[in-house]
Short mmCIF file of C-alpha atoms in Angstrom, two decimals:
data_model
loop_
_atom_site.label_atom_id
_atom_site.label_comp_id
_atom_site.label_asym_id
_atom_site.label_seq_id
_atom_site.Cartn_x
_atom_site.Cartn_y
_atom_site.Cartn_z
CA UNK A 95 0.00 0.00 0.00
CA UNK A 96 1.08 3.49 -0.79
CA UNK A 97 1.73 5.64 2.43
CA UNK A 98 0.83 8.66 0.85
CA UNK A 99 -1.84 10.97 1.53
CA UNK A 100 -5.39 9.90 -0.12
CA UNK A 101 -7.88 12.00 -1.25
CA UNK A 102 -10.27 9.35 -0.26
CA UNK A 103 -10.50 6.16 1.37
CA UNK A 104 -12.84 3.26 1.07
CA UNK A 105 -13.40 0.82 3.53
CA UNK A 106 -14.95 -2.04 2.08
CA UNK A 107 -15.07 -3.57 -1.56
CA UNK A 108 -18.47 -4.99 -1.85
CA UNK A 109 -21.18 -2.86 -4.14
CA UNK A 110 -21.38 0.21 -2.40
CA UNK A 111 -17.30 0.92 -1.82
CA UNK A 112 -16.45 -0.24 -5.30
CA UNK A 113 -19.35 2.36 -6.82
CA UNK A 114 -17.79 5.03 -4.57
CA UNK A 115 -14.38 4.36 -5.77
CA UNK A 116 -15.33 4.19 -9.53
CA UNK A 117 -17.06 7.83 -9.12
CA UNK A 118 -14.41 9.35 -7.20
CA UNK A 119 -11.22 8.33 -9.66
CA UNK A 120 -12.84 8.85 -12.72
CA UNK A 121 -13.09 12.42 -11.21
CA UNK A 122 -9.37 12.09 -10.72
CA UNK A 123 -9.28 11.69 -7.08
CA UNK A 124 -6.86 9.67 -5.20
CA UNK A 125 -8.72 6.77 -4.15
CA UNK A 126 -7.15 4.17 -1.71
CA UNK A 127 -10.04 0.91 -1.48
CA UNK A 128 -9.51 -1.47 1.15
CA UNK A 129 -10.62 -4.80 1.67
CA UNK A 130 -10.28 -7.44 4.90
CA UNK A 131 -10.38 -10.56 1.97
CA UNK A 132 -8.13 -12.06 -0.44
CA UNK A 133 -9.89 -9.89 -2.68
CA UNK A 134 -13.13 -8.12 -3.07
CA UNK A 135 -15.87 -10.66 -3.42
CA UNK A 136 -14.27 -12.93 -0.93
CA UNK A 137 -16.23 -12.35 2.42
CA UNK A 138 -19.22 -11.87 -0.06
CA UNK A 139 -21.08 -15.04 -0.25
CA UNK A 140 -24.38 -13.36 -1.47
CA UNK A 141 -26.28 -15.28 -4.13
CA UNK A 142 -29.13 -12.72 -5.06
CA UNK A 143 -30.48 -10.55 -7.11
CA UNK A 144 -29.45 -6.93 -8.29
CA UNK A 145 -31.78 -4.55 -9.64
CA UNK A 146 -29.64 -2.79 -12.48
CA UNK A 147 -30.71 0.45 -12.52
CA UNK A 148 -28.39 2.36 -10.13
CA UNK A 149 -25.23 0.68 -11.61
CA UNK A 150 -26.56 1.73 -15.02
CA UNK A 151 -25.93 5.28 -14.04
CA UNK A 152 -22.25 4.43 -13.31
CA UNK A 153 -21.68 1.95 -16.00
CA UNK A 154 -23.92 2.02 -18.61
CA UNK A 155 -24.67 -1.22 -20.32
CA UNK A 156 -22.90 -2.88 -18.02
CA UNK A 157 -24.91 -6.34 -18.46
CA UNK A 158 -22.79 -6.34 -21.54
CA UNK A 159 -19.36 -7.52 -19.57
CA UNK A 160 -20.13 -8.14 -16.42
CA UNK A 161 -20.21 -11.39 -14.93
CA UNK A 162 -24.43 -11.21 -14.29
CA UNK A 163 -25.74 -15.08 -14.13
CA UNK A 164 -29.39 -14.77 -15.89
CA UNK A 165 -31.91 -12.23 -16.36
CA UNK A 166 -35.06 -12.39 -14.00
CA UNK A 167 -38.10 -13.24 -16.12
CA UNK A 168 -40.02 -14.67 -13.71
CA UNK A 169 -40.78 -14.18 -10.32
CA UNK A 170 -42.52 -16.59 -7.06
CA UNK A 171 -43.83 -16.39 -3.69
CA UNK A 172 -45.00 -19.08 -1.97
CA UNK A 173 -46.53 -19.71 1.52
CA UNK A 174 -45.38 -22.97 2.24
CA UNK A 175 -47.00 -25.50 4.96
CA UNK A 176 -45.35 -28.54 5.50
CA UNK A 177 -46.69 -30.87 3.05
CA UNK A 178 -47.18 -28.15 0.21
CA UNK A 179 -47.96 -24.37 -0.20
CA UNK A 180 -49.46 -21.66 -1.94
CA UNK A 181 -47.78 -20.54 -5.26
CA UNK A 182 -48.07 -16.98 -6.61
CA UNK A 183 -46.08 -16.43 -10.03
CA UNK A 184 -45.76 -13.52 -12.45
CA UNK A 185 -43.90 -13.71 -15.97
CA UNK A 186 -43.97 -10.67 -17.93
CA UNK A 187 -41.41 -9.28 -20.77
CA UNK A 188 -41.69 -6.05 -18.60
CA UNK A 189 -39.55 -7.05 -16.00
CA UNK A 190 -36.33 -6.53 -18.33
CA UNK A 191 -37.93 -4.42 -20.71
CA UNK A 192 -35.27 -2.14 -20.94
CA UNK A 193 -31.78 -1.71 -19.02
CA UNK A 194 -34.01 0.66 -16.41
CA UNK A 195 -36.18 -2.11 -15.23
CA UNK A 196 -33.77 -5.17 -16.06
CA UNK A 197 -32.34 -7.42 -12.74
CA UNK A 198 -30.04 -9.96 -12.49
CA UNK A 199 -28.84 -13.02 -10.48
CA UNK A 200 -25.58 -12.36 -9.59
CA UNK A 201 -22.91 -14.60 -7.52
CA UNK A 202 -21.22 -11.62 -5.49
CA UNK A 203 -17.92 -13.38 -5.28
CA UNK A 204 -17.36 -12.99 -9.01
CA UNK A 205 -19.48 -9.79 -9.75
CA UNK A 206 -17.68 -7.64 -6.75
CA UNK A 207 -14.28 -8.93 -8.04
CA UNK A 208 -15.11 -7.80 -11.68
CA UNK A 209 -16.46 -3.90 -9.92
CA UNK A 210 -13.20 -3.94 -7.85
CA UNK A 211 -11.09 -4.48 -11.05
CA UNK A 212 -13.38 -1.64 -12.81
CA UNK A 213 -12.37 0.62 -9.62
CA UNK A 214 -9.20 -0.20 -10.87
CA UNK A 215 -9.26 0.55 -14.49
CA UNK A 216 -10.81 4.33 -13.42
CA UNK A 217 -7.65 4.87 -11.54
CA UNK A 218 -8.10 3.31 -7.60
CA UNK A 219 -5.65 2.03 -5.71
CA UNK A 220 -7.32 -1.55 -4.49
CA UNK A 221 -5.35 -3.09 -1.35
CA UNK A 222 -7.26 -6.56 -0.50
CA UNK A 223 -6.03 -8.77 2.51
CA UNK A 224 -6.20 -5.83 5.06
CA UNK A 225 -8.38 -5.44 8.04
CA UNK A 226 -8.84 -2.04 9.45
CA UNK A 227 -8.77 -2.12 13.54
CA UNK A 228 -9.37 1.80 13.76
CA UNK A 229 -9.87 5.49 12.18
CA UNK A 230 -7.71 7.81 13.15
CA UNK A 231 -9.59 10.96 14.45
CA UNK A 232 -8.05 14.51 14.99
CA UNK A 233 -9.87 17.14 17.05
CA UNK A 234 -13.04 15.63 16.41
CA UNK A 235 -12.70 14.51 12.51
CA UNK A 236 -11.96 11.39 10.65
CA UNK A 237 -8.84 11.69 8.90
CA UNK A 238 -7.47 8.25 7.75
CA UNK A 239 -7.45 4.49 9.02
CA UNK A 240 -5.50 2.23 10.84
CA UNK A 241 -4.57 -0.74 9.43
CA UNK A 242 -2.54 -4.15 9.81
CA UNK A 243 -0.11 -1.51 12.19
CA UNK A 244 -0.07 1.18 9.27
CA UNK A 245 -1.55 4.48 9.53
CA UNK A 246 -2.53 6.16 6.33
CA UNK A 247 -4.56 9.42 6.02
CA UNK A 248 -7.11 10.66 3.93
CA UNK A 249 -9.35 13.71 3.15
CA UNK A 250 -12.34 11.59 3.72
CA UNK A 251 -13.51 8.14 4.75
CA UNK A 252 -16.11 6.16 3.52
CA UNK A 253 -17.33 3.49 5.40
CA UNK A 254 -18.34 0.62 3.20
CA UNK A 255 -17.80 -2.02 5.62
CA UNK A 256 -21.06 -3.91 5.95
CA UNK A 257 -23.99 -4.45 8.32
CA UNK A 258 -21.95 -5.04 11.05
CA UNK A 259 -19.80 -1.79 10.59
CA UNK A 260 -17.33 -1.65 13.53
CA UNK A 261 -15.89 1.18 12.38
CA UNK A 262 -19.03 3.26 12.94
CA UNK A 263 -19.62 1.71 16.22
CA UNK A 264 -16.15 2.79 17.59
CA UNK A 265 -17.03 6.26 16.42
CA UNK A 266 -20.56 6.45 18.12
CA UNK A 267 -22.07 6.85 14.52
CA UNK A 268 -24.25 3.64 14.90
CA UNK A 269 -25.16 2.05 17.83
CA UNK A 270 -24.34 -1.60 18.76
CA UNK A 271 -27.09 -4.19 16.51
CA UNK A 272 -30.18 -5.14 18.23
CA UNK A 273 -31.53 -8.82 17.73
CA UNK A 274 -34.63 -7.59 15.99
CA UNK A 275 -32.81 -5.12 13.40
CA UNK A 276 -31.20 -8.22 11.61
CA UNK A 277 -31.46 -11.76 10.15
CA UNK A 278 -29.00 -14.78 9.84
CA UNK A 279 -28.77 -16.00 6.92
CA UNK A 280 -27.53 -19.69 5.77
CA UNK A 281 -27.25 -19.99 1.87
CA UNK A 282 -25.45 -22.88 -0.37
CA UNK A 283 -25.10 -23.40 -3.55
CA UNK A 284 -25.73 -26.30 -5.52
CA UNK A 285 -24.46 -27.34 -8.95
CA UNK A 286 -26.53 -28.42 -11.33
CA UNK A 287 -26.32 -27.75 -15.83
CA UNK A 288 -27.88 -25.16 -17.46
CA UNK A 289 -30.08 -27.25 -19.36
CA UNK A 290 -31.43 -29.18 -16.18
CA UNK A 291 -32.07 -25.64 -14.44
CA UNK A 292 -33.56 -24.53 -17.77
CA UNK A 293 -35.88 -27.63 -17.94
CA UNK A 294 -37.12 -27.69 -14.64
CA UNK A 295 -38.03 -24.04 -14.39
CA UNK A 296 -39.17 -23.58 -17.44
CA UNK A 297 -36.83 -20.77 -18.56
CA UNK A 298 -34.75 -19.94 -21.83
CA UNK A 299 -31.08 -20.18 -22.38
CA UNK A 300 -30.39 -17.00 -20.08
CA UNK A 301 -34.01 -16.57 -17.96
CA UNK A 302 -33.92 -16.32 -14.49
CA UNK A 303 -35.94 -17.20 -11.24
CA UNK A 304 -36.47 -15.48 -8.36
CA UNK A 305 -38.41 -17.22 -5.52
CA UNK A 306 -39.41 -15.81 -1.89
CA UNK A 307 -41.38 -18.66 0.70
CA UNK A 308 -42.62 -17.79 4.23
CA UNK A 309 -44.13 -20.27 6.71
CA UNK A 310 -42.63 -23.89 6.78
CA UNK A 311 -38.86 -22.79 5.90
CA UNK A 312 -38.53 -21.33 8.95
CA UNK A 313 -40.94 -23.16 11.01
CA UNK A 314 -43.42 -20.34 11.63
CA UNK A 315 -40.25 -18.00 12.80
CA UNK A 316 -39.93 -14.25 11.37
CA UNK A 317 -38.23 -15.05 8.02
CA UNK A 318 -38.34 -17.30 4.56
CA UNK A 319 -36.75 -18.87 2.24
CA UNK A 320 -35.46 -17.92 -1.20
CA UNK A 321 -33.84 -19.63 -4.03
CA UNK A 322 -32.16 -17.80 -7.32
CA UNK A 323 -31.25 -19.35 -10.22
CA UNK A 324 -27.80 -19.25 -11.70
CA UNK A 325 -26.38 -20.04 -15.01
CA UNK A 326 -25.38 -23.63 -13.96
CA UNK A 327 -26.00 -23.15 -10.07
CA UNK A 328 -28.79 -22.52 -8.02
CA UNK A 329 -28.32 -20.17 -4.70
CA UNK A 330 -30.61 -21.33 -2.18
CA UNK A 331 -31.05 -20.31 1.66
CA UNK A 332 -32.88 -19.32 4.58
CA UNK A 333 -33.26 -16.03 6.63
CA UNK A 334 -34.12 -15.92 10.22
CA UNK A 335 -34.71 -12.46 12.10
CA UNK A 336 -31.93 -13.06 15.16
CA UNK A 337 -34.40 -11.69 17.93
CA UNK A 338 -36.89 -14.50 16.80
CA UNK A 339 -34.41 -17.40 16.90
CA UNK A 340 -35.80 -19.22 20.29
CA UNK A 341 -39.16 -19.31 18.78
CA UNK A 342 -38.79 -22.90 17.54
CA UNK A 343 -35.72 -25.41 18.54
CA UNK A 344 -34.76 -25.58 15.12
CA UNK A 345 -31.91 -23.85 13.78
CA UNK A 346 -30.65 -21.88 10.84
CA UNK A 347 -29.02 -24.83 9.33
CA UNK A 348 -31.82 -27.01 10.35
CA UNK A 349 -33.79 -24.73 8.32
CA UNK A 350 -31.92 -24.97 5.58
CA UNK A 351 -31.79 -28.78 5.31
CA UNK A 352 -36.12 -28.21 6.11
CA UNK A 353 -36.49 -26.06 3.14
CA UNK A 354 -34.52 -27.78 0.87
CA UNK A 355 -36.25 -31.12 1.80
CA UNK A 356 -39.53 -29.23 1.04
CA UNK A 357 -41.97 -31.16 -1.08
CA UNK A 358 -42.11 -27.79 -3.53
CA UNK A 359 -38.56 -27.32 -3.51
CA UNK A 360 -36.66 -30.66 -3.46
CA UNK A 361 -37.38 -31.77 -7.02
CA UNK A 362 -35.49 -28.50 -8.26
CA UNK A 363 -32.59 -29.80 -6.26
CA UNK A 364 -32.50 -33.41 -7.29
CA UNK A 365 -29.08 -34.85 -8.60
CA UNK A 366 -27.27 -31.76 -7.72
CA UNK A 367 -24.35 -30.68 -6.02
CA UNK A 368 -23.22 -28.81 -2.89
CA UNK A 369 -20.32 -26.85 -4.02
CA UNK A 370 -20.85 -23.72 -1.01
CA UNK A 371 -22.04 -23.37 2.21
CA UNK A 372 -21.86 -19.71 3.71
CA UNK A 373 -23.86 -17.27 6.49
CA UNK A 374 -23.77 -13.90 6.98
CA UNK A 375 -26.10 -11.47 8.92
CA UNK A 376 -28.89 -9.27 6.75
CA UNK A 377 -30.06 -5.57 8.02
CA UNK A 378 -33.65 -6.16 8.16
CA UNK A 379 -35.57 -2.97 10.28
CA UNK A 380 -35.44 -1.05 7.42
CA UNK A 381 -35.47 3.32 7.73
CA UNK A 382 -36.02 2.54 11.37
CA UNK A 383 -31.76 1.43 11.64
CA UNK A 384 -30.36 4.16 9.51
CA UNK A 385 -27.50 5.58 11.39
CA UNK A 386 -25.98 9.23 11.79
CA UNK A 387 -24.59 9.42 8.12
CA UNK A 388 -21.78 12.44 8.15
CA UNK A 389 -19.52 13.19 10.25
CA UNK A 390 -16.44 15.58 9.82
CA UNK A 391 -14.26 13.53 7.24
CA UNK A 392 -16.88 10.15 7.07
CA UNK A 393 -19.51 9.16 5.46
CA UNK A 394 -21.24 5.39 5.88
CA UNK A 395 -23.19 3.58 2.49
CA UNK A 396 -24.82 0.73 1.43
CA UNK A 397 -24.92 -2.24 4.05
CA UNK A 398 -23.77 -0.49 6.94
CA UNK A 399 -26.21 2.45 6.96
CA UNK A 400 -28.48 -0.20 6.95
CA UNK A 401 -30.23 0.63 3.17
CA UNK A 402 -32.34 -2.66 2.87
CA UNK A 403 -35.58 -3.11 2.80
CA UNK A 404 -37.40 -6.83 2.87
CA UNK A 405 -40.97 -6.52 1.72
CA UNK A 406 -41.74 -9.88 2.14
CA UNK A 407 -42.21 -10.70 -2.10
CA UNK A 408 -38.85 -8.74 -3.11
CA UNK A 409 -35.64 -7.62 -0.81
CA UNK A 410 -33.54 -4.46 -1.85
CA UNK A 411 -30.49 -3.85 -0.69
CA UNK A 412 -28.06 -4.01 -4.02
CA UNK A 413 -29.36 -1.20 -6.04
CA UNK A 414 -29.52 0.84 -2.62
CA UNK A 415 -25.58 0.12 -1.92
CA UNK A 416 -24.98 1.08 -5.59
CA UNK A 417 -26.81 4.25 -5.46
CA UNK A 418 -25.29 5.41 -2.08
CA UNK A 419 -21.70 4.86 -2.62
CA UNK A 420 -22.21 7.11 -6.21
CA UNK A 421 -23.88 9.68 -4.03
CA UNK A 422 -21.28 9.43 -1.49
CA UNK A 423 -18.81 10.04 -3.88
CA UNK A 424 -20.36 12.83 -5.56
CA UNK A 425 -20.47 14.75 -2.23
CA UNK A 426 -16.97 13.91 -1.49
CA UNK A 427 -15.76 15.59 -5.13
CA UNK A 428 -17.92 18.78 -3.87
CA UNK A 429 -15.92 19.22 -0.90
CA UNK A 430 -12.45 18.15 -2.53
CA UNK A 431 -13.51 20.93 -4.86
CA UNK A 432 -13.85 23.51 -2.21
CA UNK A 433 -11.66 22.15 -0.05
CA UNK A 434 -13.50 21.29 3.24
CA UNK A 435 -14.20 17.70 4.14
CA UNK A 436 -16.67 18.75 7.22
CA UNK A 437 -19.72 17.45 7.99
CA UNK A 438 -21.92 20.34 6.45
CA UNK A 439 -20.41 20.28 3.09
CA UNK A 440 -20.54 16.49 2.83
CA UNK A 441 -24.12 16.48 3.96
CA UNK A 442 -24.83 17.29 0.48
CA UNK A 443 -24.75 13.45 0.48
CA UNK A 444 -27.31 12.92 3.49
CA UNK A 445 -29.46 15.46 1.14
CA UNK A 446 -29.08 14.06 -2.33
CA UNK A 447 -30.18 10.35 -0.36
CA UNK A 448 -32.81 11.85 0.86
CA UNK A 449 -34.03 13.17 -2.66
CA UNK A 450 -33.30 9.69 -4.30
CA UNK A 451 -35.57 6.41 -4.70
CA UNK A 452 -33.03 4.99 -1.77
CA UNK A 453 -34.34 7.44 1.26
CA UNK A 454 -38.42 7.33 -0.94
CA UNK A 455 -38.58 3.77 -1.01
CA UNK A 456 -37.44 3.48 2.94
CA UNK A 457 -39.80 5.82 3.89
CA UNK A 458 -42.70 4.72 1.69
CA UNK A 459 -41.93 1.12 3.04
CA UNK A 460 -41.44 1.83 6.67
CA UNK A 461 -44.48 -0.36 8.23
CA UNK A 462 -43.28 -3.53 6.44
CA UNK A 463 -40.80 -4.55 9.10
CA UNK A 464 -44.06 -3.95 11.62
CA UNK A 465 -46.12 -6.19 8.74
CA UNK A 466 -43.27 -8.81 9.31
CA UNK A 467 -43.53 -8.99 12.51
CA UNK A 468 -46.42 -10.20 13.01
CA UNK A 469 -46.82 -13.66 14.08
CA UNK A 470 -49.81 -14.53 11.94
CA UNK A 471 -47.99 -13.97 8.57
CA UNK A 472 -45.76 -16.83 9.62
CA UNK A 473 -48.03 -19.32 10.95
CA UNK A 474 -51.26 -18.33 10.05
CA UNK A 475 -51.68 -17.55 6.99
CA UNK A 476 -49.77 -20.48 5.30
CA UNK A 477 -52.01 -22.61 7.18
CA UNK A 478 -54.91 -20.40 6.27
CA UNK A 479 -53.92 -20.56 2.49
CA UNK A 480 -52.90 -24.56 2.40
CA UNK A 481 -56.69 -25.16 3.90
CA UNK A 482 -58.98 -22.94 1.71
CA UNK A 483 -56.31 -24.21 -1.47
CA UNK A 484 -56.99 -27.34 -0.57
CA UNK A 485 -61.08 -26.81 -0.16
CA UNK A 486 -61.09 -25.26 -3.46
CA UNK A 487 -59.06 -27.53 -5.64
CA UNK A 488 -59.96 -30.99 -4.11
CA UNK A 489 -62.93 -32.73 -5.37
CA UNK A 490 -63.75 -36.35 -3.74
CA UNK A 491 -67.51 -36.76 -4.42
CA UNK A 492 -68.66 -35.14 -1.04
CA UNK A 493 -70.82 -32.20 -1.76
CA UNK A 494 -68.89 -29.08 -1.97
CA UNK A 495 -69.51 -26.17 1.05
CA UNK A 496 -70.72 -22.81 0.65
CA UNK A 497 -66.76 -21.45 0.14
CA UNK A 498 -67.01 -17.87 1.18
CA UNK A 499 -68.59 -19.24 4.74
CA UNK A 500 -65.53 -21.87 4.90
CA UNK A 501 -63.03 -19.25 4.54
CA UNK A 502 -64.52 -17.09 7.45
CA UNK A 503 -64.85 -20.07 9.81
CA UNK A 504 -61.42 -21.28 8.59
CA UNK A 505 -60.39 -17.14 9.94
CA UNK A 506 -62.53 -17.44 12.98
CA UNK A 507 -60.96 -21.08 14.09
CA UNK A 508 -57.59 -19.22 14.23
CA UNK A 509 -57.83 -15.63 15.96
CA UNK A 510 -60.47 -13.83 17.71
CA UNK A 511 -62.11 -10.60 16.32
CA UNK A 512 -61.14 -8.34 18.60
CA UNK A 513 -57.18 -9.61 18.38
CA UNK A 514 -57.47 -9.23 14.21
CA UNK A 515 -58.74 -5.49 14.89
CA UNK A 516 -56.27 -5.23 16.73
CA UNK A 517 -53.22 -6.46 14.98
CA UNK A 518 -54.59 -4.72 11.64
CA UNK A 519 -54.69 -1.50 13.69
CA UNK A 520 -50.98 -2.23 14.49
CA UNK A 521 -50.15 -2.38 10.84
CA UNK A 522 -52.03 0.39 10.14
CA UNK A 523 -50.45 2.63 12.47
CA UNK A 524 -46.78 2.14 11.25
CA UNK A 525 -47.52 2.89 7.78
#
């Protein structure tokens, strides 16, 4: 590593640092990223889905080259009991229509290696292998990092570090994680070919899947399951909101092993392969766990201002980190251009977040983690669903009920009146 003075450093090479570091040396900035793997993409076992239109602003067409596994084309959610579930699916040319709208399965081990080496081509300075223990702070501002028992010094910091962000915590930018503000997540991924994957889901040479469950994954616990589709892979995995983990004896692997056994899910499986196994924690309160954003020489993006939002039939958190780490790094080329790295010039970044579809879209969706917290979409309602599905579609001779007065006795059976006033008053309220 150089030990020369940055203009900027990035700590953290998953989407959000390496879209930061693009945008800053393609301004000609000095731009020092730093990453605690081998290299970036190595701590990053994601297997999900990007929505491509805040990378488009950086990189246009960037589809093109970039190591993307298929296109989505069709999309799932299911609310699965344990001996079936609930299906809803929606195929539409729409949902890659144009670059705007397109999204992508992506394995983040190869597609953050291939931004990180795009960082590089605009002129950063990538350092991988290094863990930062500290920033250095002078009379109250950030000026430069401490790592592997080198100091090196900056203009600016931005924090890029993930959900977990240390860094911000030793500041007193963001406070320690509650149980309730994230998930564990267990994923693998299993080998299969492209024509098997292409068979069994139905898809074209270069369609995707993607495919949210709730209900028996998790055995009624605040969470689901999801599964992506891959060009010859298939990421599969479970969630599991931390604060909820004691509400059944099974585990996050356990899960895992339950979802994948699934009656809907294991003949998608069959014959293949195990070739990963990772975990890794998932912010999940939404607008309610954004941190303090700027301080005097720092800013924190993507992951570890907590930009995600779960909604239950899509998660976002991809095209947030993307869209933060360009914004960061336009307000860090305002104050490099004036010459003041404090906390009211760079809150031109706080400000241009808020104006953006990042800050909109938290705000708009701010009752879902309430919604998802609620016992009754996990339990419930899968059961609710498998019993009217299976009123409606079986027919055995016996003379069919009146199925409007099934499906309010089926309601009444589980909760009270008075407790489903009362938790759709709850909902209510935190939209």
């Amino acid at each position: 590593m150089s030990d020369e003075k940055f203009d900027a450093i990035i700590v953290g090479g998953g989407l959000a640092g390496c879209s930061a570091a693009i945008v800053l040396a393609r301004a000609g900035l000095e731009v020092l990223l730093i990453e605690r793997g081998d290299y970036c993409g190595a701590k990053n076992m994601t297997g999900g889905r990007l929505y491509g239109h805040s990378l488009e602003k950086i990189i246009p067409g960037f589809a093109e080259e970039a190591p993307i596994e298929r296109v989505v084309k069709r999309e799932k959610v299911s609310l699965l009991t344990p001996d079936g579930g609930l299906d809803i699916g929606y195929s539409s040319g729409k949902l890659s229509a144009g670059p705007e709208c397109a999204s992508y399965t992506v394995l983040r081990a190869k597609f953050d290696q291939w931004m990180a080496e795009k960082a590089e081509e605009a002129g950063a300075e990538v350092a991988a292998g290094f863990l930062v223990d500290a920033l250095l702070v002078e009379d109250g501002k950030v000026v430069g990092i401490s790592a592997a028992g080198e100091e090196m010094y900056a203009d600016v910091v931005i924090l890029a570090d993930g959900v977990n962000s240390l860094l911000a915590q030793q500041i007193g930018m963001k406070k320690e994680l509650e149980p309730h503000q994230v998930a564990v997540g267990a994923k693998e991924t299993i080998k299969l070919s492209e024509d098997v994957i292409n068979q069994r889901f139905g898809l074209a040479s270069g369609e995707g899947t993607a495919w949210l469950s709730a209900g028996d994954p998790t055995a009624g616990g605040f969470g689901g399951g999801f599964l992506y589709t891959n060009k010859d892979t298939i990421s599969i995995g479970v969630v599991a909101t931390l604060g909820d983990i004691g509400h059944s004896d099974v585990s996050v692997p356990q899960m895992l092993e339950r979802f994948k056994s699934h009656p809907s899910i294991a003949p998608y499986l069959e014959g293949g392969e195990i070739i990963e196994y990772s975990g890794h924690l998932v912010p999940e309160e939404g607008i309610h766990m954004v941190p303090e954003l700027v301080r005097d020489g720092v800013l924190i993006t993507g992951d570890a201002a907590g930009l995600c939002v779960n909604l239950g039939f899509t998660v976002r958190g991809m095209d947030f980190a993307v869209e933060s780490g360009r914004l960061a790094a336009e307000a860090v080329i305002k104050a490099h251009e004036l010459g003041d790295f404090s906390a009211a010039v760079l809150s031109s970044y706080q400000q241009a977040l808020e104006y953006s579809f990042v800050m909109r879209d938290l705000k708009s969706f701010k009752g879902f983690p309430t919604l998802l917290s609620r016992r009754a979409i996990f339990e419930c309602l899968p059961e609710l669903c498998g019993e009217i599905a299976d009123k409606i579609f079986t027919v055995d001779g016996a003379p069919s009920e009146n199925i409007v007065l099934y499906i309010v006795d089926a309601i009444a059976r589980r909760t009270s009146a008075s407790e489903l006033m009362q938790q759709i008053t709850t909902v209510l309220e935190a939209f």
